[in-house]
PDB file of C-alpha atoms in Angstrom:
ATOM      1  CA  MET V   1     -47.798 -43.764  19.362  1.00 49.00           C
ATOM      2  CA  THR V   2     -44.868 -41.976  17.983  1.00 48.00           C
ATOM      3  CA  PRO V   3     -42.659 -40.480  20.237  1.00 50.00           C
ATOM      4  CA  PRO V   4     -42.225 -37.074  20.216  1.00 49.00           C
ATOM      5  CA  ARG V   5     -39.501 -35.590  17.930  1.00 46.00           C
ATOM      6  CA  PRO V   6     -36.888 -33.691  19.261  1.00 46.00           C
ATOM      7  CA  ALA V   7     -36.912 -30.045  18.681  1.00 44.00           C
ATOM      8  CA  GLY V   8     -34.695 -29.105  15.514  1.00 42.00           C
ATOM      9  CA  ARG V   9     -32.172 -25.938  15.820  1.00 43.00           C
ATOM     10  CA  ARG V  10     -33.929 -23.237  14.450  1.00 43.00           C
ATOM     11  CA  ARG V  11     -32.094 -21.190  12.258  1.00 44.00           C
ATOM     12  CA  SER V  12     -31.813 -17.423  12.465  1.00 42.00           C
ATOM     13  CA  SER V  13     -32.454 -14.953   9.666  1.00 42.00           C
ATOM     14  CA  PHE V  14     -30.098 -12.257  11.308  1.00 43.00           C
ATOM     15  CA  PRO V  15     -26.965 -12.221   9.146  1.00 51.00           C
ATOM     16  CA  ARG V  16     -24.235 -13.881  11.058  1.00 51.00           C
ATOM     17  CA  TRP V  17     -21.537 -11.359   9.431  1.00 41.00           C
ATOM     18  CA  LEU V  18     -23.510  -8.403  10.917  1.00 42.00           C
ATOM     19  CA  LEU V  19     -23.551 -10.310  14.371  1.00 41.00           C
ATOM     20  CA  ALA V  20     -19.769 -10.702  14.018  1.00 41.00           C
ATOM     21  CA  LEU V  21     -19.369  -6.820  13.246  1.00 41.00           C
ATOM     22  CA  SER V  22     -21.408  -6.056  16.135  1.00 41.00           C
ATOM     23  CA  LEU V  23     -19.531  -7.866  18.394  1.00 40.00           C
ATOM     24  CA  LEU V  24     -16.133  -6.585  17.486  1.00 41.00           C
ATOM     25  CA  PRO V  25     -14.352  -4.406  19.890  1.00 43.00           C
ATOM     26  CA  ALA V  26     -14.167  -0.529  19.581  1.00 38.00           C
ATOM     27  CA  ALA V  27     -10.505  -1.055  18.555  1.00 40.00           C
ATOM     28  CA  ALA V  28     -11.396  -2.588  15.404  1.00 45.00           C
ATOM     29  CA  PHE V  29     -13.007   0.573  14.052  1.00 47.00           C
ATOM     30  CA  ALA V  30      -9.898   2.374  14.174  1.00 51.00           C
ATOM     31  CA  GLN V  31      -9.435   5.323  11.649  1.00 59.00           C
ATOM     32  CA  VAL V  32      -7.253   5.185   9.030  1.00 76.00           C
ATOM     33  CA  ARG V  33      -4.909   7.873  10.244  1.00 78.00           C
ATOM     34  CA  THR V  34      -3.842  10.412   7.374  1.00 88.00           C
ATOM     35  CA  ASN V  35      -2.384  13.207   9.726  1.00 88.00           C
ATOM     36  CA  VAL V  36      -3.785  15.769   7.632  1.00 94.00           C
ATOM     37  CA  ALA V  37      -7.543  14.409   7.414  1.00 95.00           C
ATOM     38  CA  ARG V  38      -6.958  14.056   3.185  1.00 95.00           C
ATOM     39  CA  LEU V  39      -6.954  11.239   1.184  1.00 96.00           C
ATOM     40  CA  LEU V  40      -5.766  12.108  -2.199  1.00 95.00           C
ATOM     41  CA  THR V  41      -8.243  14.627  -3.952  1.00 93.00           C
ATOM     42  CA  THR V  42     -10.726  14.457  -1.211  1.00 95.00           C
ATOM     43  CA  ASP V  43     -11.182  15.493   2.458  1.00 96.00           C
ATOM     44  CA  ALA V  44     -10.901  12.525   4.894  1.00 95.00           C
ATOM     45  CA  ALA V  45     -13.797  11.637   7.462  1.00 93.00           C
ATOM     46  CA  GLU V  46     -11.023  11.999  10.289  1.00 93.00           C
ATOM     47  CA  VAL V  47     -10.955  14.396  13.500  1.00 94.00           C
ATOM     48  CA  ILE V  48      -7.928  16.590  13.112  1.00 95.00           C
ATOM     49  CA  ASP V  49      -6.609  16.061  16.916  1.00 92.00           C
ATOM     50  CA  ALA V  50      -3.022  17.877  16.535  1.00 95.00           C
ATOM     51  CA  PRO V  51      -1.642  21.248  14.923  1.00 97.00           C
ATOM     52  CA  VAL V  52      -0.412  20.011  11.443  1.00 97.00           C
ATOM     53  CA  LEU V  53       1.827  21.760   8.862  1.00 97.00           C
ATOM     54  CA  GLY V  54       1.043  20.220   5.422  1.00 96.00           C
ATOM     55  CA  LEU V  55       1.306  20.737   1.661  1.00 95.00           C
ATOM     56  CA  GLN V  56      -2.236  20.066   1.204  1.00 95.00           C
ATOM     57  CA  ARG V  57      -3.358  20.802   4.453  1.00 96.00           C
ATOM     58  CA  THR V  58      -1.921  22.691   7.392  1.00 97.00           C
ATOM     59  CA  ALA V  59      -4.423  23.075  10.457  1.00 97.00           C
ATOM     60  CA  LEU V  60      -4.719  24.306  13.836  1.00 98.00           C
ATOM     61  CA  PRO V  61      -7.623  22.257  16.149  1.00 97.00           C
ATOM     62  CA  LEU V  62      -9.675  24.505  18.179  1.00 97.00           C
ATOM     63  CA  PHE V  63     -12.199  22.656  20.460  1.00 95.00           C
ATOM     64  CA  GLY V  64     -15.397  20.021  20.018  1.00 95.00           C
ATOM     65  CA  GLY V  65     -13.894  18.873  16.499  1.00 96.00           C
ATOM     66  CA  LEU V  66     -13.536  22.335  15.241  1.00 98.00           C
ATOM     67  CA  SER V  67     -10.345  23.282  13.406  1.00 98.00           C
ATOM     68  CA  VAL V  68      -9.110  26.059  11.363  1.00 98.00           C
ATOM     69  CA  ASP V  69      -6.925  25.192   8.031  1.00 97.00           C
ATOM     70  CA  THR V  70      -5.341  26.350   4.830  1.00 96.00           C
ATOM     71  CA  SER V  71      -3.840  24.743   1.763  1.00 94.00           C
ATOM     72  CA  LEU V  72      -0.133  25.785   1.391  1.00 94.00           C
ATOM     73  CA  TYR V  73      -0.226  24.607  -2.211  1.00 88.00           C
ATOM     74  CA  ALA V  74      -3.001  26.782  -3.082  1.00 87.00           C
ATOM     75  CA  ASP V  75      -1.278  29.703  -0.884  1.00 89.00           C
ATOM     76  CA  ALA V  76       1.928  29.226  -3.047  1.00 88.00           C
ATOM     77  CA  LEU V  77       0.182  29.480  -6.276  1.00 82.00           C
ATOM     78  CA  LEU V  78      -1.228  32.892  -5.314  1.00 83.00           C
ATOM     79  CA  ALA V  79      -4.692  31.669  -4.088  1.00 86.00           C
ATOM     80  CA  PRO V  80      -4.530  32.766  -0.061  1.00 92.00           C
ATOM     81  CA  ASN V  81      -7.242  30.357   1.263  1.00 95.00           C
ATOM     82  CA  LEU V  82      -8.924  29.831   4.882  1.00 97.00           C
ATOM     83  CA  GLY V  83     -11.254  27.321   6.134  1.00 97.00           C
ATOM     84  CA  LEU V  84     -13.149  26.276   9.359  1.00 98.00           C
ATOM     85  CA  ARG V  85     -13.843  22.418   9.611  1.00 98.00           C
ATOM     86  CA  TRP V  86     -15.697  20.237  11.967  1.00 98.00           C
ATOM     87  CA  ALA V  87     -15.447  16.431  12.355  1.00 97.00           C
ATOM     88  CA  VAL V  88     -16.714  13.698  14.971  1.00 97.00           C
ATOM     89  CA  ALA V  89     -16.225   9.908  15.250  1.00 94.00           C
ATOM     90  CA  ALA V  90     -18.989   7.668  16.758  1.00 94.00           C
ATOM     91  CA  GLY V  91     -18.011   3.989  16.875  1.00 92.00           C
ATOM     92  CA  PRO V  92     -17.232   3.362  13.113  1.00 94.00           C
ATOM     93  CA  HIS V  93     -18.840   6.358  12.081  1.00 96.00           C
ATOM     94  CA  ARG V  94     -17.197   9.360  10.807  1.00 96.00           C
ATOM     95  CA  VAL V  95     -18.669  12.788   9.825  1.00 97.00           C
ATOM     96  CA  ALA V  96     -16.758  15.946   8.477  1.00 98.00           C
ATOM     97  CA  LEU V  97     -18.202  19.325   7.370  1.00 98.00           C
ATOM     98  CA  GLY V  98     -16.068  22.121   6.236  1.00 97.00           C
ATOM     99  CA  ALA V  99     -16.052  25.757   4.443  1.00 97.00           C
ATOM    100  CA  ARG V 100     -13.155  27.470   2.726  1.00 96.00           C
ATOM    101  CA  TYR V 101     -12.529  30.867   1.038  1.00 96.00           C
ATOM    102  CA  THR V 102     -10.216  31.111  -1.604  1.00 91.00           C
ATOM    103  CA  HIS V 103      -8.755  34.973  -2.536  1.00 88.00           C
ATOM    104  CA  PHE V 104      -6.889  34.698  -5.847  1.00 79.00           C
ATOM    105  CA  VAL V 105      -4.763  37.478  -6.167  1.00 76.00           C
ATOM    106  CA  GLY V 106      -2.371  35.949  -9.394  1.00 61.00           C
ATOM    107  CA  ALA V 107      -4.540  36.867 -12.186  1.00 61.00           C
ATOM    108  CA  SER V 108      -2.236  39.391 -13.531  1.00 66.00           C
ATOM    109  CA  ALA V 109       0.547  37.247 -13.563  1.00 61.00           C
ATOM    110  CA  TYR V 110      -1.374  33.984 -14.983  1.00 59.00           C
ATOM    111  CA  SER V 111      -2.534  36.149 -17.355  1.00 62.00           C
ATOM    112  CA  SER V 112       1.098  37.645 -18.666  1.00 61.00           C
ATOM    113  CA  ARG V 113       2.332  34.206 -18.752  1.00 60.00           C
ATOM    114  CA  VAL V 114      -0.158  32.460 -20.617  1.00 57.00           C
ATOM    115  CA  GLU V 115      -0.755  35.128 -23.156  1.00 55.00           C
ATOM    116  CA  SER V 116       3.112  35.606 -23.866  1.00 61.00           C
ATOM    117  CA  GLN V 117       3.377  31.815 -24.327  1.00 62.00           C
ATOM    118  CA  GLU V 118       0.026  31.276 -26.419  1.00 59.00           C
ATOM    119  CA  PRO V 119       0.061  34.389 -29.430  1.00 59.00           C
ATOM    120  CA  ALA V 120      -3.571  33.037 -30.373  1.00 57.00           C
ATOM    121  CA  ILE V 121      -5.017  33.955 -26.771  1.00 57.00           C
ATOM    122  CA  GLN V 122      -5.931  37.735 -27.095  1.00 56.00           C
ATOM    123  CA  SER V 123      -6.829  37.805 -23.327  1.00 58.00           C
ATOM    124  CA  PHE V 124      -6.961  35.121 -20.368  1.00 56.00           C
ATOM    125  CA  THR V 125      -8.182  36.455 -17.073  1.00 59.00           C
ATOM    126  CA  PRO V 126      -8.634  33.516 -14.562  1.00 60.00           C
ATOM    127  CA  GLU V 127     -11.335  33.907 -11.964  1.00 67.00           C
ATOM    128  CA  LEU V 128     -10.537  31.744  -8.752  1.00 74.00           C
ATOM    129  CA  SER V 129     -11.820  33.634  -5.765  1.00 84.00           C
ATOM    130  CA  GLY V 130     -14.909  32.131  -3.839  1.00 90.00           C
ATOM    131  CA  PRO V 131     -16.316  29.924  -1.335  1.00 94.00           C
ATOM    132  CA  ALA V 132     -16.253  26.232  -1.383  1.00 93.00           C
ATOM    133  CA  PHE V 133     -18.168  23.560   0.966  1.00 97.00           C
ATOM    134  CA  TYR V 134     -17.949  19.934   1.762  1.00 97.00           C
ATOM    135  CA  ALA V 135     -19.541  17.316   3.599  1.00 98.00           C
ATOM    136  CA  VAL V 136     -18.016  13.881   4.256  1.00 98.00           C
ATOM    137  CA  TYR V 137     -19.325  10.593   5.493  1.00 98.00           C
ATOM    138  CA  GLY V 138     -17.022   7.679   6.190  1.00 96.00           C
ATOM    139  CA  LEU V 139     -17.581   3.894   7.755  1.00 96.00           C
ATOM    140  CA  SER V 140     -14.522   2.561   9.404  1.00 92.00           C
ATOM    141  CA  LEU V 141     -14.226  -1.201   9.434  1.00 91.00           C
ATOM    142  CA  GLY V 142     -10.972  -2.445  10.687  1.00 88.00           C
ATOM    143  CA  PRO V 143      -8.451  -1.548   8.501  1.00 92.00           C
ATOM    144  CA  VAL V 144     -10.791  -0.152   5.483  1.00 94.00           C
ATOM    145  CA  LEU V 145     -12.337   3.077   5.170  1.00 95.00           C
ATOM    146  CA  VAL V 146     -15.277   3.699   2.721  1.00 97.00           C
ATOM    147  CA  GLN V 147     -16.535   7.482   2.554  1.00 97.00           C
ATOM    148  CA  GLY V 148     -18.611   9.435   0.362  1.00 98.00           C
ATOM    149  CA  GLU V 149     -17.775  13.123  -0.244  1.00 98.00           C
ATOM    150  CA  ALA V 150     -19.944  15.747  -1.724  1.00 97.00           C
ATOM    151  CA  ARG V 151     -18.256  19.233  -2.528  1.00 95.00           C
ATOM    152  CA  TYR V 152     -19.432  22.473  -4.135  1.00 94.00           C
ATOM    153  CA  ALA V 153     -17.544  25.549  -4.981  1.00 90.00           C
ATOM    154  CA  ARG V 154     -18.441  28.842  -6.485  1.00 87.00           C
ATOM    155  CA  TYR V 155     -15.237  30.480  -8.378  1.00 78.00           C
ATOM    156  CA  ASP V 156     -15.907  31.678 -12.069  1.00 72.00           C
ATOM    157  CA  SER V 157     -18.547  29.142 -12.450  1.00 75.00           C
ATOM    158  CA  ASP V 158     -20.515  26.519 -10.220  1.00 84.00           C
ATOM    159  CA  TYR V 159     -18.424  23.410  -9.487  1.00 85.00           C
ATOM    160  CA  LEU V 160     -20.206  20.195  -7.666  1.00 91.00           C
ATOM    161  CA  ALA V 161     -18.477  16.894  -7.114  1.00 91.00           C
ATOM    162  CA  PHE V 162     -19.550  13.809  -5.561  1.00 95.00           C
ATOM    163  CA  THR V 163     -16.678  11.116  -4.909  1.00 96.00           C
ATOM    164  CA  GLY V 164     -16.440   7.965  -3.404  1.00 97.00           C
ATOM    165  CA  ALA V 165     -13.397   6.610  -1.666  1.00 98.00           C
ATOM    166  CA  VAL V 166     -11.790   3.471  -0.004  1.00 97.00           C
ATOM    167  CA  ALA V 167      -8.714   3.607   1.970  1.00 96.00           C
ATOM    168  CA  TRP V 168      -6.734  -0.036   2.820  1.00 95.00           C
ATOM    169  CA  ASN V 169      -4.600   0.590   5.779  1.00 93.00           C
ATOM    170  CA  PHE V 170      -2.368  -2.641   5.021  1.00 92.00           C
ATOM    171  CA  THR V 171       0.295  -1.711   7.760  1.00 88.00           C
ATOM    172  CA  ASP V 172       0.352   0.457  10.861  1.00 83.00           C
ATOM    173  CA  ALA V 173       1.013   3.504   8.799  1.00 91.00           C
ATOM    174  CA  TRP V 174       0.695   2.653   5.012  1.00 95.00           C
ATOM    175  CA  SER V 175      -2.547   2.865   3.327  1.00 96.00           C
ATOM    176  CA  LEU V 176      -3.633   2.337  -0.294  1.00 97.00           C
ATOM    177  CA  ILE V 177      -6.424   4.560  -1.869  1.00 97.00           C
ATOM    178  CA  ALA V 178      -8.729   4.505  -4.580  1.00 98.00           C
ATOM    179  CA  GLU V 179     -11.028   7.352  -5.554  1.00 97.00           C
ATOM    180  CA  GLY V 180     -13.771   7.645  -8.156  1.00 96.00           C
ATOM    181  CA  GLY V 181     -16.934   9.836  -8.989  1.00 94.00           C
ATOM    182  CA  MET V 182     -18.045  12.667 -10.856  1.00 91.00           C
ATOM    183  CA  ARG V 183     -17.953  16.178 -11.027  1.00 85.00           C
ATOM    184  CA  VAL V 184     -21.032  18.035 -12.116  1.00 85.00           C
ATOM    185  CA  LYS V 185     -20.789  21.545 -14.380  1.00 73.00           C
ATOM    186  CA  GLY V 186     -22.913  21.722 -17.092  1.00 53.00           C
ATOM    187  CA  GLY V 187     -22.557  17.622 -17.439  1.00 58.00           C
ATOM    188  CA  ALA V 188     -21.034  14.822 -15.563  1.00 66.00           C
ATOM    189  CA  LYS V 189     -17.223  14.325 -16.133  1.00 83.00           C
ATOM    190  CA  LEU V 190     -15.439  11.253 -14.538  1.00 87.00           C
ATOM    191  CA  LYS V 191     -12.798  12.087 -11.799  1.00 88.00           C
ATOM    192  CA  ALA V 192     -10.547   9.564 -10.296  1.00 93.00           C
ATOM    193  CA  ALA V 193      -7.086   8.947  -8.275  1.00 95.00           C
ATOM    194  CA  ALA V 194      -5.119   6.017  -6.619  1.00 97.00           C
ATOM    195  CA  GLY V 195      -2.000   6.120  -4.606  1.00 97.00           C
ATOM    196  CA  VAL V 196      -0.876   5.463  -1.591  1.00 97.00           C
ATOM    197  CA  ARG V 197      -0.363   7.608   1.923  1.00 97.00           C
ATOM    198  CA  TYR V 198       1.871   7.477   5.024  1.00 96.00           C
ATOM    199  CA  GLY V 199       0.521   8.624   8.033  1.00 92.00           C
ATOM    200  CA  GLY V 200       2.841   8.235  10.905  1.00 90.00           C
ATOM    201  CA  GLU V 201       2.737   9.715  14.426  1.00 90.00           C
ATOM    202  CA  HIS V 202       4.597  12.835  13.184  1.00 94.00           C
ATOM    203  CA  PHE V 203       5.624  12.648   9.653  1.00 96.00           C
ATOM    204  CA  GLY V 204       2.986  11.694   6.887  1.00 96.00           C
ATOM    205  CA  MET V 205       3.088  11.761   2.564  1.00 96.00           C
ATOM    206  CA  ALA V 206       1.167  10.805  -0.181  1.00 97.00           C
ATOM    207  CA  LEU V 207       1.982   9.788  -3.729  1.00 97.00           C
ATOM    208  CA  GLY V 208      -0.393   9.058  -6.658  1.00 96.00           C
ATOM    209  CA  ALA V 209      -2.102  10.153  -9.534  1.00 94.00           C
ATOM    210  CA  ALA V 210      -5.807  11.780 -10.474  1.00 92.00           C
ATOM    211  CA  TYR V 211      -7.491  11.612 -13.660  1.00 88.00           C
ATOM    212  CA  VAL V 212      -8.907  15.170 -14.499  1.00 74.00           C
ATOM    213  CA  ASP V 213      -9.448  15.318 -18.137  1.00 67.00           C
ATOM    214  CA  LEU V 214      -9.014  19.090 -18.269  1.00 60.00           C
ATOM    215  CA  SER V 215      -9.223  20.439 -21.827  1.00 54.00           C
ATOM    216  CA  ASP V 216      -8.141  24.432 -22.072  1.00 49.00           C
ATOM    217  CA  PRO V 217      -6.345  26.512 -24.850  1.00 47.00           C
ATOM    218  CA  ALA V 218      -3.914  27.746 -22.252  1.00 46.00           C
ATOM    219  CA  LEU V 219      -2.673  24.226 -21.480  1.00 48.00           C
ATOM    220  CA  PRO V 220       0.233  22.649 -22.818  1.00 49.00           C
ATOM    221  CA  GLY V 221      -1.078  20.394 -25.713  1.00 50.00           C
ATOM    222  CA  LYS V 222      -4.518  21.658 -25.073  1.00 52.00           C
ATOM    223  CA  ASP V 223      -5.312  18.992 -22.672  1.00 61.00           C
ATOM    224  CA  LEU V 224      -4.290  17.283 -19.484  1.00 65.00           C
ATOM    225  CA  PRO V 225      -5.392  13.981 -18.520  1.00 78.00           C
ATOM    226  CA  LEU V 226      -3.526  13.146 -15.583  1.00 83.00           C
ATOM    227  CA  LEU V 227      -2.192  15.015 -12.675  1.00 85.00           C
ATOM    228  CA  PRO V 228       0.385  13.746  -9.925  1.00 90.00           C
ATOM    229  CA  THR V 229      -0.892  14.017  -6.401  1.00 92.00           C
ATOM    230  CA  PHE V 230       1.613  14.626  -3.680  1.00 94.00           C
ATOM    231  CA  ASP V 231       1.970  15.732  -0.179  1.00 96.00           C
ATOM    232  CA  LEU V 232       4.353  16.286   2.782  1.00 97.00           C
ATOM    233  CA  SER V 233       3.281  16.893   6.118  1.00 97.00           C
ATOM    234  CA  TRP V 234       4.354  17.169  10.045  1.00 97.00           C
ATOM    235  CA  SER V 235       1.861  16.553  12.767  1.00 96.00           C
ATOM    236  CA  PHE V 236       2.668  18.221  16.248  1.00 95.00           C
ATOM    237  CA  ARG V 237       1.637  15.149  18.810  1.00 88.00           C
TER     238      ARG V 237
END
């Protein structure tokens, strides 16, 4: 009689990398800190936990993940704005929801400048007042943050954009960022950005470039494919 064979080791169909992720300590899911909950052109799936004074975002946290904010960039360009933002972090998951209203007060100033520099333009009256809404979901995996953003705005016309982003925190404070997506406005157009952001305990900054592909008779050379992205901030921790 043939002796019974020892039972072989049974292979588990459960992915080993997923098991490894589930055993990582909570500290491994630390959020890529930007200081202002912004990446380059998109919002960051990040909780604002301290008052911050910045060009892209100046914010004051309230309670329960709520904060009020504004963009000093837009304020300086004669488009005063005020927003309300809520964010939460649970393990590796991050969610941010926000709304902002902009009231453009620079129509006459911009019209005069464009019409004086472009005689072919008889009338130019920009309409940039209106609300904007956004929703962001992010997944933090160690030094990498992967996220997606949906943004809708209503100014002189509807604006809808979907953007994905990856931020790699390669040191304690520095992150490389890549963004890509589509803006929908009577058809799909590519939007993208790449750059670097520093998010220290207090001081923060960002530098990069964004592909915007704007075409308008009022623009120098009639089109504007790239725009620099720049930010400075200070967090009061």
